[in-house]
mmCIF file of C-alpha atoms in Angstrom:
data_model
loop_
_atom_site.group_PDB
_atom_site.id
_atom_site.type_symbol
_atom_site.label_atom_id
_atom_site.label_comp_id
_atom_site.label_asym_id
_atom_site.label_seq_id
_atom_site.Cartn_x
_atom_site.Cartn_y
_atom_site.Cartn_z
ATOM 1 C CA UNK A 1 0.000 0.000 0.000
ATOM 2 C CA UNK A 2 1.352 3.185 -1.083
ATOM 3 C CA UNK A 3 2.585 6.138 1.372
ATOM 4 C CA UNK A 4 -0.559 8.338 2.772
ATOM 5 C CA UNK A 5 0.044 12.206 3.627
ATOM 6 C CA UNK A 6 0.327 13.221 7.766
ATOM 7 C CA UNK A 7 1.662 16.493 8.913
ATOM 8 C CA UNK A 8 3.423 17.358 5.998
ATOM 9 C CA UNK A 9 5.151 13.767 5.584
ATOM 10 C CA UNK A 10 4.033 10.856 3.713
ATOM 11 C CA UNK A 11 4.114 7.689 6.001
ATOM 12 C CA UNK A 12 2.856 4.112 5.537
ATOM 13 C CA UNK A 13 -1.361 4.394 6.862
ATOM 14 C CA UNK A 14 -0.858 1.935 9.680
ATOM 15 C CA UNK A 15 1.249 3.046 12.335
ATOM 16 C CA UNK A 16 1.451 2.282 16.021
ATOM 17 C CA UNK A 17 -0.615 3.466 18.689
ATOM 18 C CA UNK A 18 1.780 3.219 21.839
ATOM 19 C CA UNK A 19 -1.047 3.653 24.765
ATOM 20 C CA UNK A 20 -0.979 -0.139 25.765
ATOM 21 C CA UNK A 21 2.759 -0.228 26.277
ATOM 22 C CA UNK A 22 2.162 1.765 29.549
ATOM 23 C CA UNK A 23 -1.536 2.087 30.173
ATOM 24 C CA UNK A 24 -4.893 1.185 29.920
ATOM 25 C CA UNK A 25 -5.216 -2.585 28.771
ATOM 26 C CA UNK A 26 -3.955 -4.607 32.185
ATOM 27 C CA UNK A 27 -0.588 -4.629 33.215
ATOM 28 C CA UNK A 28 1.892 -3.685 30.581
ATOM 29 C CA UNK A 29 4.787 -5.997 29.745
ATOM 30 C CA UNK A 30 8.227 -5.742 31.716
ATOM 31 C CA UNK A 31 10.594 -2.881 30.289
ATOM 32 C CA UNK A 32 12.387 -5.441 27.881
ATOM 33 C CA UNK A 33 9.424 -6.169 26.134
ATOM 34 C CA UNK A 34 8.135 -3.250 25.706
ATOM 35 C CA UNK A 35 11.526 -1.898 24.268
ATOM 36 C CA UNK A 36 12.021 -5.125 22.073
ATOM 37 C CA UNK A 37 8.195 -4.197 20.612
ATOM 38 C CA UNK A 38 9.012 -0.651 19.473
ATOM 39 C CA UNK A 39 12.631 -1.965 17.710
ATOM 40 C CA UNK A 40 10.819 -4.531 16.121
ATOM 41 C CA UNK A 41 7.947 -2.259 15.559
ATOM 42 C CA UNK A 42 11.337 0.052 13.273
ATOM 43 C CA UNK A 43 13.105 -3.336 11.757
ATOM 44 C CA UNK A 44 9.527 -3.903 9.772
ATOM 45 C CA UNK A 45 9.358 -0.315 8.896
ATOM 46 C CA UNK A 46 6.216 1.320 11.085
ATOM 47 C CA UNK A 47 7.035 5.241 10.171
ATOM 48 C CA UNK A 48 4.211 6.558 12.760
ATOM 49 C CA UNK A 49 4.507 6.208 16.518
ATOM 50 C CA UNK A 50 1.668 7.752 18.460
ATOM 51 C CA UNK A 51 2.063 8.599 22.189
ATOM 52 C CA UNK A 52 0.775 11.372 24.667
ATOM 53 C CA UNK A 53 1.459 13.097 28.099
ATOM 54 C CA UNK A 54 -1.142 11.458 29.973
ATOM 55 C CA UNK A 55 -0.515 7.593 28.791
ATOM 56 C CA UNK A 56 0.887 6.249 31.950
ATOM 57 C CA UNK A 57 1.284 9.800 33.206
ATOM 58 C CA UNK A 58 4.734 10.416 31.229
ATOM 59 C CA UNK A 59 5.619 6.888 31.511
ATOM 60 C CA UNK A 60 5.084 6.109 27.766
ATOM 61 C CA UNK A 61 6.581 9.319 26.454
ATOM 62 C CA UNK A 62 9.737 8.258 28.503
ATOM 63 C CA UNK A 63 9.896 4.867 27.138
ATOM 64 C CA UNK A 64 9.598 6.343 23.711
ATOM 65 C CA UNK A 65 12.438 8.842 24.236
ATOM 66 C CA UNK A 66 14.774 6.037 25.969
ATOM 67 C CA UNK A 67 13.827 3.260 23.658
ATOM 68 C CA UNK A 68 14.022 4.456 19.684
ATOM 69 C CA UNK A 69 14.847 8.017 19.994
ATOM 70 C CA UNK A 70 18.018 7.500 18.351
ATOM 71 C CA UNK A 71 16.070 6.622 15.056
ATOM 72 C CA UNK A 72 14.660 9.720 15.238
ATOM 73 C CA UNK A 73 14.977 10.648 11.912
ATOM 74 C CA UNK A 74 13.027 7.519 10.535
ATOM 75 C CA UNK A 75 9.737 8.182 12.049
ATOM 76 C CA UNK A 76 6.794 10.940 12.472
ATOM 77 C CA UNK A 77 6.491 11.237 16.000
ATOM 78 C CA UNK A 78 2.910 12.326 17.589
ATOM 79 C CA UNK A 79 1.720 12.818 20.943
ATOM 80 C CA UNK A 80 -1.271 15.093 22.900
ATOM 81 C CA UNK A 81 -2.005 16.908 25.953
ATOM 82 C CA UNK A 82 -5.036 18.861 27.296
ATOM 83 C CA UNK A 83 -5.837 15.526 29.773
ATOM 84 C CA UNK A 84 -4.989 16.272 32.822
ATOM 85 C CA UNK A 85 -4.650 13.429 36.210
ATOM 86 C CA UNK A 86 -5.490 14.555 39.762
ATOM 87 C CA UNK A 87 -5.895 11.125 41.595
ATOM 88 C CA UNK A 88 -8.206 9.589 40.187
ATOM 89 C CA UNK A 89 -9.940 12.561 38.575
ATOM 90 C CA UNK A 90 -9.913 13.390 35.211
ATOM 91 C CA UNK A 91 -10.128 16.964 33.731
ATOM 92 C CA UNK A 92 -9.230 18.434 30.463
ATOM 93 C CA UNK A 93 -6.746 21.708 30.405
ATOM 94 C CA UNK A 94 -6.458 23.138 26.943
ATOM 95 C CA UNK A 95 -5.374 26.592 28.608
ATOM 96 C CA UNK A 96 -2.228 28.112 25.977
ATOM 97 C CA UNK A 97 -0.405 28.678 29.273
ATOM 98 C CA UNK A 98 -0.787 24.676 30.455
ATOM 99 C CA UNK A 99 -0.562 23.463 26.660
ATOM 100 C CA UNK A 100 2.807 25.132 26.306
ATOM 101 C CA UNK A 101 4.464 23.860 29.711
ATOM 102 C CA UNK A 102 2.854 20.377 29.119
ATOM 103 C CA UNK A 103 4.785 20.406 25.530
ATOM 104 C CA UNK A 104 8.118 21.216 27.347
ATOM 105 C CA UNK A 105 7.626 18.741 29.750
ATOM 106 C CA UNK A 106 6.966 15.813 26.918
ATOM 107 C CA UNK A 107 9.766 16.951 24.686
ATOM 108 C CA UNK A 108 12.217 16.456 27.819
ATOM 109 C CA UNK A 109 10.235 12.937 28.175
ATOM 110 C CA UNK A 110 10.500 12.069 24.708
ATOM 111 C CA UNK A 111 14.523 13.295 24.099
ATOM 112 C CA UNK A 112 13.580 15.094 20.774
ATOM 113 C CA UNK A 113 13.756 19.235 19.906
ATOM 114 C CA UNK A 114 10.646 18.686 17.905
ATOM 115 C CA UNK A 115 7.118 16.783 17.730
ATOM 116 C CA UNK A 116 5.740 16.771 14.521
ATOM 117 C CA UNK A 117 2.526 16.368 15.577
ATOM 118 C CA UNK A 118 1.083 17.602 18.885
ATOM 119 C CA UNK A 119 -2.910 16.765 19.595
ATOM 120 C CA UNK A 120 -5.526 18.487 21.708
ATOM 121 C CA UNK A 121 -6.983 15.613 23.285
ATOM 122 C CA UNK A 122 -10.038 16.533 23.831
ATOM 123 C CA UNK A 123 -12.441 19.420 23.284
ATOM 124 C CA UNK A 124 -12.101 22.406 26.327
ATOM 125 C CA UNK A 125 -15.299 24.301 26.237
ATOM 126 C CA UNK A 126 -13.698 26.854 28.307
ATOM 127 C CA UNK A 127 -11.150 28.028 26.372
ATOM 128 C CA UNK A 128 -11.834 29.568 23.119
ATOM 129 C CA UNK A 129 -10.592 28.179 19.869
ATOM 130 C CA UNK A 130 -8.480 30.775 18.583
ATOM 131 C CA UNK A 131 -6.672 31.173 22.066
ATOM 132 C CA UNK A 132 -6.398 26.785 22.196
ATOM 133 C CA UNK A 133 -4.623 27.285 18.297
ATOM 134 C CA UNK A 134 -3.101 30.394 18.551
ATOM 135 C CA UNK A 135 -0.913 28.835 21.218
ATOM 136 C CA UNK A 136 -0.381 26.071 19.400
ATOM 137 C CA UNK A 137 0.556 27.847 16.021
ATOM 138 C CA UNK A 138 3.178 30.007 18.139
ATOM 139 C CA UNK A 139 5.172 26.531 19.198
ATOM 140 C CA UNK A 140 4.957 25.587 14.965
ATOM 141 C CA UNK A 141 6.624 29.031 14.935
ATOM 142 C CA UNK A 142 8.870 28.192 17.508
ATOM 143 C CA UNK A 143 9.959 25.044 15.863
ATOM 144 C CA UNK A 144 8.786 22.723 19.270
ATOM 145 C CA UNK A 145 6.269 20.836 16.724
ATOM 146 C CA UNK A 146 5.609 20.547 13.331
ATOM 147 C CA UNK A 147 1.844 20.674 12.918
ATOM 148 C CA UNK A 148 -0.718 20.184 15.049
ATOM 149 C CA UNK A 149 -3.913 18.003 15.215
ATOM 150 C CA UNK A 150 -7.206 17.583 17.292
ATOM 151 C CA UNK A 151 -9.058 14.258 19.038
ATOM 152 C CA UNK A 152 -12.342 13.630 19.410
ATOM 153 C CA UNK A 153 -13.585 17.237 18.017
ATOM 154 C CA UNK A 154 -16.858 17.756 16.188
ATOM 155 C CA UNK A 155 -17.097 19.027 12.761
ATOM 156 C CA UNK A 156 -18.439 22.440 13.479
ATOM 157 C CA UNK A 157 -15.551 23.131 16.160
ATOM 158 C CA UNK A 158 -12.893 21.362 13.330
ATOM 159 C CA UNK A 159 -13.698 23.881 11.148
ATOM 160 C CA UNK A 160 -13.711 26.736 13.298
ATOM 161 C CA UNK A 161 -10.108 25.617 14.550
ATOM 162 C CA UNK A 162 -9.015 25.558 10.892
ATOM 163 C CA UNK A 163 -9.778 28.633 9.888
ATOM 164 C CA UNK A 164 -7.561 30.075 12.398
ATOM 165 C CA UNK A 165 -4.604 27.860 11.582
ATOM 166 C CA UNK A 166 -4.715 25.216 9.194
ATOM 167 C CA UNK A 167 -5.278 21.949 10.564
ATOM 168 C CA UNK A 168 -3.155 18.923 10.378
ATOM 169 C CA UNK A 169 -4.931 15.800 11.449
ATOM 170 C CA UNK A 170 -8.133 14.851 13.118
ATOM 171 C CA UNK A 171 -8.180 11.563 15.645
ATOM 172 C CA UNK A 172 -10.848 9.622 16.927
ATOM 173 C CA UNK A 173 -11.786 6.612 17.704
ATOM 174 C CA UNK A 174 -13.261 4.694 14.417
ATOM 175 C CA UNK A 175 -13.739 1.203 13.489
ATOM 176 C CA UNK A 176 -16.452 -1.314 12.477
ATOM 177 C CA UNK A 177 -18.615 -0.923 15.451
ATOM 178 C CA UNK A 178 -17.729 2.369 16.168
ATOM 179 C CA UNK A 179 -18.897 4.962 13.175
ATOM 180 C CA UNK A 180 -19.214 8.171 14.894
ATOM 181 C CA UNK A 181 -16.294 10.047 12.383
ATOM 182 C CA UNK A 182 -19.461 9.000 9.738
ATOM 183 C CA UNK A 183 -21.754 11.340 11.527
ATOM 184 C CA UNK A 184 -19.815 14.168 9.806
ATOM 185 C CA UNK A 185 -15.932 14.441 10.992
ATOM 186 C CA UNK A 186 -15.158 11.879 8.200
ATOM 187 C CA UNK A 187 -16.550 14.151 5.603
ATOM 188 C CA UNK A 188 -15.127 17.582 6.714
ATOM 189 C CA UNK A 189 -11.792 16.242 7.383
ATOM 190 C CA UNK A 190 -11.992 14.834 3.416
ATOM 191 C CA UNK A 191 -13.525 18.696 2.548
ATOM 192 C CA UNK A 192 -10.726 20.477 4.256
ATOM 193 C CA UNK A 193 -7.731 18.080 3.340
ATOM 194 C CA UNK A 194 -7.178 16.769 6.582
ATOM 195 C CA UNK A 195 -5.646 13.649 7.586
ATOM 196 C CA UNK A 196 -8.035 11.487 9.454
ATOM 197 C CA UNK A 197 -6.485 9.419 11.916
ATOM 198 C CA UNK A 198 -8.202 6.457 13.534
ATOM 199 C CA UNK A 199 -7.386 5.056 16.947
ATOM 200 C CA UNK A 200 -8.632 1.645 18.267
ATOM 201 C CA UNK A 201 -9.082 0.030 15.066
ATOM 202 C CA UNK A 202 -9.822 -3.176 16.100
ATOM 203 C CA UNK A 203 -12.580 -2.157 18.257
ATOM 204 C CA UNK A 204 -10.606 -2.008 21.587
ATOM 205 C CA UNK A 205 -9.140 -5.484 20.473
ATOM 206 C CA UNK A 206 -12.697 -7.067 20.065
ATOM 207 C CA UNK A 207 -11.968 -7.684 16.590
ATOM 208 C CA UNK A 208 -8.495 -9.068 17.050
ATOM 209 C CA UNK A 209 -9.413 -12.635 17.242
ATOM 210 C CA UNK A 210 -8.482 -13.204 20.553
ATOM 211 C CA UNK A 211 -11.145 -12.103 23.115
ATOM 212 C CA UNK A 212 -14.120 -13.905 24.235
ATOM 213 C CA UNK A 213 -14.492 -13.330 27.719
ATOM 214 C CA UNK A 214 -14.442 -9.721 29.386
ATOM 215 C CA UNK A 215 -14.371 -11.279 32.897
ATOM 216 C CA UNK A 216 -10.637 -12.587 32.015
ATOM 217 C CA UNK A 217 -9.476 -9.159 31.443
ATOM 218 C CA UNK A 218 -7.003 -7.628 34.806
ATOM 219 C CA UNK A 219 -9.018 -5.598 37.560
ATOM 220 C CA UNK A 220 -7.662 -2.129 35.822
ATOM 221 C CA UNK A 221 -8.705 -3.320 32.122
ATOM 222 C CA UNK A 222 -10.331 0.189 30.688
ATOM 223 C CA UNK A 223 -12.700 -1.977 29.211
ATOM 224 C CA UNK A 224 -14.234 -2.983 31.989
ATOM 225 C CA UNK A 225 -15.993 0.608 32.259
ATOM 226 C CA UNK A 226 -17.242 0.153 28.427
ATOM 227 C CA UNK A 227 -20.909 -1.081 28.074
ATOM 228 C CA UNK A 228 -20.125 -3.003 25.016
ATOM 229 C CA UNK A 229 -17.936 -5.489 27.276
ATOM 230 C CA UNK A 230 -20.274 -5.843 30.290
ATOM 231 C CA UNK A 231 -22.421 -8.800 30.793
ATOM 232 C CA UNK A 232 -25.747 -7.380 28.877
ATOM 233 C CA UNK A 233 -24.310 -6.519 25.866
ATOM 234 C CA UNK A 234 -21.309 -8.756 25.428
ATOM 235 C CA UNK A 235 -22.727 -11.963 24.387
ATOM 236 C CA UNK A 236 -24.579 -10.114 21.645
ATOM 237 C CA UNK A 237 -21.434 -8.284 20.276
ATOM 238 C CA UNK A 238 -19.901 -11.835 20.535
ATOM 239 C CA UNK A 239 -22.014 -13.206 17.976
ATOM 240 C CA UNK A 240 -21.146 -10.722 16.046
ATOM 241 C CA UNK A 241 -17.767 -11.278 16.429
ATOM 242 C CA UNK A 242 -17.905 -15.169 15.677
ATOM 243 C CA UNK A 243 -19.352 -13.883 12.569
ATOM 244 C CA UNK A 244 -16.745 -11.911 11.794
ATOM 245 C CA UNK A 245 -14.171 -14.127 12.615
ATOM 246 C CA UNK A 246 -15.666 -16.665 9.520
ATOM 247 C CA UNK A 247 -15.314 -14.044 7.201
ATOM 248 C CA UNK A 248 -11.725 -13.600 7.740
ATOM 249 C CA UNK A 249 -10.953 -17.348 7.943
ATOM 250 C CA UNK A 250 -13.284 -17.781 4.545
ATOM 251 C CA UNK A 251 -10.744 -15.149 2.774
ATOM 252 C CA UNK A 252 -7.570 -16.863 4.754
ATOM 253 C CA UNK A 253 -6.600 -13.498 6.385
ATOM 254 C CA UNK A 254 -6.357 -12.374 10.281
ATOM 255 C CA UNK A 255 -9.989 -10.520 11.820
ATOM 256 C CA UNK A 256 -7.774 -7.914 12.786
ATOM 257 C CA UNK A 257 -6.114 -7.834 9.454
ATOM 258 C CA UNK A 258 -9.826 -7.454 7.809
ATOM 259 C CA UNK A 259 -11.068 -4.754 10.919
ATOM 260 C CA UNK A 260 -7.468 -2.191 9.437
ATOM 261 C CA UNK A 261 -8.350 -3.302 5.844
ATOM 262 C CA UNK A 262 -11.836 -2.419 5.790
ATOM 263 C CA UNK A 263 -10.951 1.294 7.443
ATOM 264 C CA UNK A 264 -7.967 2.206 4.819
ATOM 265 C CA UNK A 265 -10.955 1.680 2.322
ATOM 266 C CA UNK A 266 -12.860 4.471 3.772
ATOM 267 C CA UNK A 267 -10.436 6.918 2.223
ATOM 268 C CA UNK A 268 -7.552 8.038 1.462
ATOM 269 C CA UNK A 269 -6.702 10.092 4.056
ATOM 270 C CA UNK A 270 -7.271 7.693 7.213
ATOM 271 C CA UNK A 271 -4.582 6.552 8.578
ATOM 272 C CA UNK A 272 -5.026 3.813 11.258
ATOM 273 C CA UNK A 273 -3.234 3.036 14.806
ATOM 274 C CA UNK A 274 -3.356 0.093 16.145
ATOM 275 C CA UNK A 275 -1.815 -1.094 19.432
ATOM 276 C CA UNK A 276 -0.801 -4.014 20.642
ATOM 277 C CA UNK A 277 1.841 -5.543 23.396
ATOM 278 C CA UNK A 278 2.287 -8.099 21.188
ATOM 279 C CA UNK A 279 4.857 -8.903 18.747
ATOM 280 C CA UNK A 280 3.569 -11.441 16.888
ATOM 281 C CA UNK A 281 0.638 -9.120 16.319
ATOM 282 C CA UNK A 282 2.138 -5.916 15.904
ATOM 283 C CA UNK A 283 3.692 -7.943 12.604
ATOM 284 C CA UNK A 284 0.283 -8.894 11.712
ATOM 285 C CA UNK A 285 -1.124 -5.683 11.741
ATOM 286 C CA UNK A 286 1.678 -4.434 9.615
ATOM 287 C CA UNK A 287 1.512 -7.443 6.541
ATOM 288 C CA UNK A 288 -2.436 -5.895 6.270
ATOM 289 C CA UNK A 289 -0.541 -3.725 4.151
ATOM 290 C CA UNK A 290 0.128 -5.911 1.802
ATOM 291 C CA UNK A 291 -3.065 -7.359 0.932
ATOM 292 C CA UNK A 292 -5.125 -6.747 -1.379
ATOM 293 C CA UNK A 293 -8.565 -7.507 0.290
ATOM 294 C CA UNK A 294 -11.947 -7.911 -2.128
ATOM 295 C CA UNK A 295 -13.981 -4.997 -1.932
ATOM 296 C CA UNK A 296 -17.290 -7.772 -1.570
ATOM 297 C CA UNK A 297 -15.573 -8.787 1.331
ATOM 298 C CA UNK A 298 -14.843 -5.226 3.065
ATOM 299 C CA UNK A 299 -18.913 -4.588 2.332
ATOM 300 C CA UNK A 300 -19.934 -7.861 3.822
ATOM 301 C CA UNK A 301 -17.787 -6.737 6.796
ATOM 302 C CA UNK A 302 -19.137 -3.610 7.581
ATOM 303 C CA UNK A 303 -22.559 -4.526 6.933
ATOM 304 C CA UNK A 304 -22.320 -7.129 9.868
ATOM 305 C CA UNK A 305 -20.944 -4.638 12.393
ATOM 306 C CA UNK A 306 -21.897 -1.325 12.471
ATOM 307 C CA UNK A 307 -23.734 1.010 14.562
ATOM 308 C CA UNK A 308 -27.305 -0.691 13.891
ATOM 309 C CA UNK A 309 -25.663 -4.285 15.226
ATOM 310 C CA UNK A 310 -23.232 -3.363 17.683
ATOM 311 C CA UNK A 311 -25.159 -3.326 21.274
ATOM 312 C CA UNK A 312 -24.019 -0.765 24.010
ATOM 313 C CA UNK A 313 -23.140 2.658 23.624
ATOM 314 C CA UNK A 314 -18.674 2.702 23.272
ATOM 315 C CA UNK A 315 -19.064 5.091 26.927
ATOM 316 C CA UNK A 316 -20.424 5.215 29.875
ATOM 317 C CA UNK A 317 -22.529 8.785 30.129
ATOM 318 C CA UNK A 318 -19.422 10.578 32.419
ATOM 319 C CA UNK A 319 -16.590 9.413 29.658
ATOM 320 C CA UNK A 320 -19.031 10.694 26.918
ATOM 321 C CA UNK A 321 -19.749 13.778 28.223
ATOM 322 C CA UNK A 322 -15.651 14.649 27.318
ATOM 323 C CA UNK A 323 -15.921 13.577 23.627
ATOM 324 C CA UNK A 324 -16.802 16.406 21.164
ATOM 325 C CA UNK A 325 -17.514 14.067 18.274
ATOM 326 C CA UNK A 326 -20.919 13.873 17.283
ATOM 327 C CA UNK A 327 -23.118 10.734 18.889
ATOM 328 C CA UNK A 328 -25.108 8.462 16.925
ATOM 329 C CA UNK A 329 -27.373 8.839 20.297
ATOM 330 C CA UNK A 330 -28.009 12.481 20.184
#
């Protein structure tokens, strides 16, 4: 699959989301691993690591900056801030003041001069646009990042950001059962030549061929928060799944490897990020690129799962209420 555009650099469209290496999805693998994951992740030739300030509270910006910073020059390098940690409180801060000390703080994390692209990661209602880019447009200026990008904004507040500085990329969760970018943020980013950058492609690793039961997942799994993993709606979503699963064994290809095919076909300009702790599946997600999957097949796929099939909304009501991208609810 040929190069796609981000940030002013063409990279291959999968890259890899680095969340799980530090965060999130259970306990994360011992230091070794996780630094024998992100060479590996450079030998195949993944050009698009994806990090931010709040994964692991610096932790994986740290590993990133001790672990392949001295390939710098063969990757784009992303991260966010705006979420900020206070025990177990969760806020967002898109203030220019705490925006411009949190990118100091993950550019001594990371070991680089520069981040080429630098996410708000989320919406702040209380600051207004203009003030949230203008800060943002003064470190492109300054030369700390390259371009910057937005996650999990609506279209309307997309555009309005644009027009004050152009926009680089837009990222936010999108994947078969999760279709809220096709509300409208697919579309605008397409209008306005943005790159469109999905994260948990593989449906929070439903789709990955692996998971069947929720209850197996460690104490601190984030899934165990998200409805669609619970004990109502799982079993539904599993059928589903099975489904699924027989599609991509008909066609003699990986689920996960049909979940990242079927998403590069929504356009050229999504880009996808998968994570994973796991090396035999990091290379898995990586050889999707060179398939060349039958467009019946990627129609058959997302007519099984989609926002009509799936059951349970992707959040519970208090981690909606921070996304800005528009709800197939409301």
């Amino acid at each position: 699959m040929e190069k796609r555009e981000l940030a002013g650099r063409m990279v291959l469209p999968i890259g890899l989301g680095c969340m799980n290496l530090s965060w999130a999805y259970g306990d994360p693998p011992p230091h070794e691993q996780k630094v024998a994951l992100l060479e590996r992740a450079l030998e195949l030739g993944y050009d698009h690591f994806d990090t931010a300030n709040v994964y692991g509270l610096g932790a994986n910006e740290t590993l990133l900056g001790e672990a392949i910073m001295d390939r710098r020059g063969d990757f784009l390098l992303a991260s966010k801030t705006g979420i900020v940690v206070h025990g177990p409180a969760r806020g967002i801060d898109c203030r220019p003041e705490a925006m411009l000390a949190s990118l100091d703080e993950s550019l001594a994390r990371l070991k680089s001069d520069r981040i080429d692209l630098f996410y708000m990661h989320r919406f702040d209602p209380k600051v207004p646009i203009a003030d949230m880019v203008g800060a943002l447009s003064r470190a492109i200026e300054a030369g700390k990042i390259g371009a910057y990008g937005v996650s999990e904004w609506g279209a309307a507040h997309i555009r309005e950001a644009h027009a004050v500085h152009p926009m680089a990329a837009v990222q936010a969760e999108y994947s078969l059962w999760t279709r809220n970018p096709e509300i409208a943020v697919l579309e605008t980013t397409r209008e306005l030549g943005i790159a469109f950058v999905a994260f948990s492609p593989v449906a929070r690793g439903a789709l990955g061929g692996e998971l069947r039961d929720p209850a197996t997942l460690a104490e601190k799994d984030l899934r165990r928060t998200m409805p669609r993993f619970d004990a109502d709606n799982w079993p539904r979503n599993l059928a589903l799944i099975d489904r699924f699963d027989a599609l991509a064994a008909q066609a003699g290809i990986a689920p996960a490897q049909l979940a990242l095919a079927w998403l590069l076909a929504q356009g050229p300009h999504v880009h996808v990020i998968p994570g994973t702790t796991s090396i035999a599946h990091l290379e898995e997600n990586f050889a999707t690129l060179s398939l060349n999957v039958a467009p019946d097949l990627l129609a058959s796929a997302g007519a099984l799962i989609n926002q009509s099939t799936v059951s349970g909304p992707r959040y519970s009501p208090a981690a909606q209420a921070t996304v800005d991208t528009e709800d197939f609810a409301s």
